[in-house]
mmCIF file of C-alpha atoms in Angstrom:
data_model
loop_
_atom_site.group_PDB
_atom_site.id
_atom_site.type_symbol
_atom_site.label_atom_id
_atom_site.label_comp_id
_atom_site.label_asym_id
_atom_site.label_seq_id
_atom_site.Cartn_x
_atom_site.Cartn_y
_atom_site.Cartn_z
ATOM 1 C CA VAL A 1 13.784 -5.786 -36.653
ATOM 2 C CA MET A 2 12.007 -5.264 -33.349
ATOM 3 C CA ASP A 3 13.940 -5.741 -30.156
ATOM 4 C CA GLY A 4 10.913 -6.555 -28.001
ATOM 5 C CA SER A 5 11.503 -3.662 -25.603
ATOM 6 C CA SER A 6 8.136 -2.084 -26.457
ATOM 7 C CA ASP A 7 6.435 -5.434 -25.794
ATOM 8 C CA ARG A 8 8.206 -5.715 -22.419
ATOM 9 C CA ALA A 9 7.195 -2.151 -21.542
ATOM 10 C CA ALA A 10 3.562 -2.876 -22.470
ATOM 11 C CA ASP A 11 3.610 -6.108 -20.438
ATOM 12 C CA GLU A 12 5.023 -4.233 -17.429
ATOM 13 C CA GLN A 13 2.359 -1.519 -17.757
ATOM 14 C CA ASN A 14 -0.400 -4.155 -17.959
ATOM 15 C CA ARG A 15 0.995 -5.858 -14.838
ATOM 16 C CA THR A 16 1.138 -2.510 -13.006
ATOM 17 C CA ASP A 17 -2.436 -1.658 -14.055
ATOM 18 C CA ARG A 18 -3.668 -5.102 -12.954
ATOM 19 C CA ASP A 19 -1.869 -4.805 -9.600
ATOM 20 C CA SER A 20 -3.240 -1.302 -9.027
ATOM 21 C CA SER A 21 -6.746 -2.484 -9.858
ATOM 22 C CA ALA A 22 -6.436 -5.367 -7.376
ATOM 23 C CA VAL A 23 -5.316 -2.977 -4.636
ATOM 24 C CA LYS A 24 -8.178 -0.553 -5.355
ATOM 25 C CA HIS A 25 -10.795 -3.310 -5.313
ATOM 26 C CA GLY A 26 -9.588 -5.006 -2.123
ATOM 27 C CA ALA A 27 -8.547 -8.226 -3.873
ATOM 28 C CA ALA A 28 -4.896 -7.746 -3.046
ATOM 29 C CA LYS A 29 -4.606 -9.970 0.011
ATOM 30 C CA ILE A 30 -1.366 -11.968 0.080
ATOM 31 C CA GLY A 31 -0.201 -14.591 2.570
ATOM 32 C CA ILE A 32 3.441 -15.497 3.122
ATOM 33 C CA ILE A 33 4.112 -18.786 4.894
ATOM 34 C CA GLY A 34 7.061 -21.063 5.603
ATOM 35 C CA SER A 35 9.380 -18.754 7.511
ATOM 36 C CA ARG A 36 9.849 -18.393 11.240
ATOM 37 C CA GLY A 37 8.353 -14.922 10.964
ATOM 38 C CA ILE A 38 9.298 -11.278 10.778
ATOM 39 C CA PRO A 39 11.191 -9.185 11.672
ATOM 40 C CA ALA A 40 13.992 -11.345 10.301
ATOM 41 C CA ARG A 41 16.126 -12.842 13.046
ATOM 42 C CA TYR A 42 17.038 -16.227 11.682
ATOM 43 C CA GLY A 43 17.911 -16.733 8.019
ATOM 44 C CA GLY A 44 17.262 -16.271 4.335
ATOM 45 C CA PHE A 45 13.535 -17.081 4.236
ATOM 46 C CA GLU A 46 12.890 -14.618 7.052
ATOM 47 C CA THR A 47 14.931 -11.919 5.319
ATOM 48 C CA PHE A 48 13.028 -12.568 2.089
ATOM 49 C CA ALA A 49 9.647 -12.572 3.891
ATOM 50 C CA GLU A 50 10.421 -9.281 5.622
ATOM 51 C CA GLY A 51 11.691 -7.606 2.463
ATOM 52 C CA ILE A 52 8.870 -8.594 0.144
ATOM 53 C CA SER A 53 6.059 -8.237 2.698
ATOM 54 C CA THR A 54 6.978 -4.711 3.784
ATOM 55 C CA ARG A 55 7.418 -3.586 0.156
ATOM 56 C CA LEU A 56 4.053 -5.048 -0.861
ATOM 57 C CA ALA A 57 2.344 -3.484 2.169
ATOM 58 C CA ALA A 58 3.841 -0.102 1.250
ATOM 59 C CA LYS A 59 2.249 -0.476 -2.211
ATOM 60 C CA GLY A 60 -1.190 -1.027 -0.657
ATOM 61 C CA TYR A 61 -1.396 -4.812 -0.555
ATOM 62 C CA GLN A 62 -2.838 -6.450 2.535
ATOM 63 C CA VAL A 63 -0.039 -8.833 3.517
ATOM 64 C CA HIS A 64 -0.239 -11.559 6.164
ATOM 65 C CA VAL A 65 2.910 -13.360 7.349
ATOM 66 C CA SER A 66 2.917 -16.548 9.403
ATOM 67 C CA CYS A 67 5.136 -16.535 12.473
ATOM 68 C CA GLU A 68 6.181 -19.154 14.983
ATOM 69 C CA GLY A 69 4.176 -18.824 18.146
ATOM 70 C CA GLY A 70 4.345 -19.759 21.752
ATOM 71 C CA LYS A 71 2.781 -18.291 24.853
ATOM 72 C CA ASN A 72 4.431 -14.846 24.983
ATOM 73 C CA PRO A 73 2.334 -11.959 23.620
ATOM 74 C CA LYS A 74 3.430 -11.041 20.124
ATOM 75 C CA PRO A 75 2.844 -7.894 18.048
ATOM 76 C CA PRO A 76 -0.098 -8.124 15.596
ATOM 77 C CA ALA A 77 1.717 -6.158 12.889
ATOM 78 C CA TYR A 78 5.136 -5.111 11.644
ATOM 79 C CA GLU A 79 5.670 -2.140 9.299
ATOM 80 C CA GLY A 80 2.179 -2.435 7.813
ATOM 81 C CA VAL A 81 2.260 -6.253 7.570
ATOM 82 C CA ARG A 82 -0.271 -8.284 9.524
ATOM 83 C CA LEU A 83 1.267 -11.103 11.530
ATOM 84 C CA PHE A 84 -0.420 -14.314 12.626
ATOM 85 C CA TYR A 85 1.061 -16.866 14.972
ATOM 86 C CA PHE A 86 1.036 -20.630 15.211
ATOM 87 C CA PRO A 87 -0.354 -21.263 18.704
ATOM 88 C CA LEU A 88 2.197 -23.932 19.697
ATOM 89 C CA LYS A 89 5.730 -23.512 20.962
ATOM 90 C CA PRO A 90 8.324 -25.193 18.684
ATOM 91 C CA PHE A 91 8.996 -28.879 19.351
ATOM 92 C CA TYR A 92 10.414 -31.724 17.214
ATOM 93 C CA ARG A 93 11.334 -29.507 14.228
ATOM 94 C CA LEU A 94 10.214 -31.669 11.262
ATOM 95 C CA LEU A 95 6.788 -32.444 12.722
ATOM 96 C CA TYR A 96 6.361 -28.902 14.079
ATOM 97 C CA GLU A 97 7.147 -27.315 10.696
ATOM 98 C CA THR A 98 4.715 -29.577 8.851
ATOM 99 C CA ILE A 99 1.844 -28.839 11.267
ATOM 100 C CA TYR A 100 2.779 -25.143 11.283
ATOM 101 C CA ASP A 101 2.686 -24.982 7.458
ATOM 102 C CA ILE A 102 -0.691 -26.753 7.274
ATOM 103 C CA TYR A 103 -2.076 -24.315 9.870
ATOM 104 C CA ALA A 104 -0.709 -21.370 7.862
ATOM 105 C CA LEU A 105 -2.204 -22.716 4.618
ATOM 106 C CA VAL A 106 -5.625 -22.904 6.269
ATOM 107 C CA VAL A 107 -5.318 -19.429 7.830
ATOM 108 C CA THR A 108 -4.320 -17.863 4.496
ATOM 109 C CA ARG A 109 -7.239 -19.442 2.620
ATOM 110 C CA THR A 110 -8.841 -15.989 2.311
ATOM 111 C CA CYS A 111 -5.764 -14.593 0.524
ATOM 112 C CA TYR A 112 -5.954 -14.534 -3.259
ATOM 113 C CA LEU A 113 -2.265 -15.499 -3.348
ATOM 114 C CA THR A 114 -0.103 -17.507 -0.944
ATOM 115 C CA ILE A 115 3.676 -17.444 -1.221
ATOM 116 C CA ALA A 116 5.170 -20.586 0.331
ATOM 117 C CA LEU A 117 8.828 -20.382 1.323
ATOM 118 C CA GLY A 118 10.220 -23.876 0.912
ATOM 119 C CA TYR A 119 8.336 -27.013 0.039
ATOM 120 C CA GLY A 120 8.451 -28.984 3.283
ATOM 121 C CA ALA A 121 4.655 -29.175 3.412
ATOM 122 C CA GLY A 122 4.313 -29.516 -0.360
ATOM 123 C CA PHE A 123 1.937 -32.429 -0.015
ATOM 124 C CA PHE A 124 -0.617 -29.965 1.411
ATOM 125 C CA PHE A 125 -0.250 -27.240 -1.230
ATOM 126 C CA PHE A 126 -3.622 -28.309 -2.610
ATOM 127 C CA ILE A 127 -5.344 -26.478 0.291
ATOM 128 C CA PRO A 128 -5.319 -22.997 -1.354
ATOM 129 C CA LYS A 129 -6.548 -24.602 -4.587
ATOM 130 C CA LEU A 130 -9.605 -25.938 -2.704
ATOM 131 C CA PHE A 131 -10.568 -22.311 -2.155
ATOM 132 C CA GLY A 132 -9.798 -21.264 -5.735
ATOM 133 C CA LYS A 133 -6.616 -19.441 -4.705
ATOM 134 C CA ARG A 134 -3.119 -19.302 -6.141
ATOM 135 C CA ILE A 135 0.065 -20.550 -4.529
ATOM 136 C CA ILE A 136 3.641 -19.741 -5.476
ATOM 137 C CA VAL A 137 6.501 -21.797 -4.052
ATOM 138 C CA ASN A 138 9.904 -20.196 -3.513
ATOM 139 C CA MET A 139 12.423 -23.005 -3.103
ATOM 140 C CA ASP A 140 15.492 -22.498 -0.967
ATOM 141 C CA GLY A 141 18.669 -22.585 -3.011
ATOM 142 C CA LEU A 142 20.175 -25.277 -0.796
ATOM 143 C CA GLU A 143 17.140 -27.539 -1.246
ATOM 144 C CA ARG A 144 17.718 -27.473 -5.012
ATOM 145 C CA ARG A 145 21.358 -28.549 -4.782
ATOM 146 C CA PRO A 146 22.030 -32.199 -5.384
ATOM 147 C CA ARG A 147 23.194 -34.159 -2.337
ATOM 148 C CA ARG A 148 26.879 -35.058 -2.385
#
């Protein structure tokens, strides 16, 4: 009886080889959208974005993270991660976040993978697909909970 551990090990090696190949050939450009930006100063999505983006950058991926903007000069990078900013200062939160997410989806169109944190702008998740790109959505745990 096989326990499947050799299959898991082979799958992991294939994934590692594929990831390494993508990094070597410059195809490893990843966009992370849907947070307020990094470094994390607000909540869970920001903490997640900072953690995953800096780890991926350390492995050789070219990572771009969307950040809330405004008029003050902002740093272009953080620990090897490229930052891009929405050019408007926050206003009515629901409308602002939707416009911000659409902007970020358009900016990350050159990334082979976009990681969307939350699904507030889910109606516009077709944008990466228009460019033949992949999108992964990471739902917030509280958004999944049923309303009481």
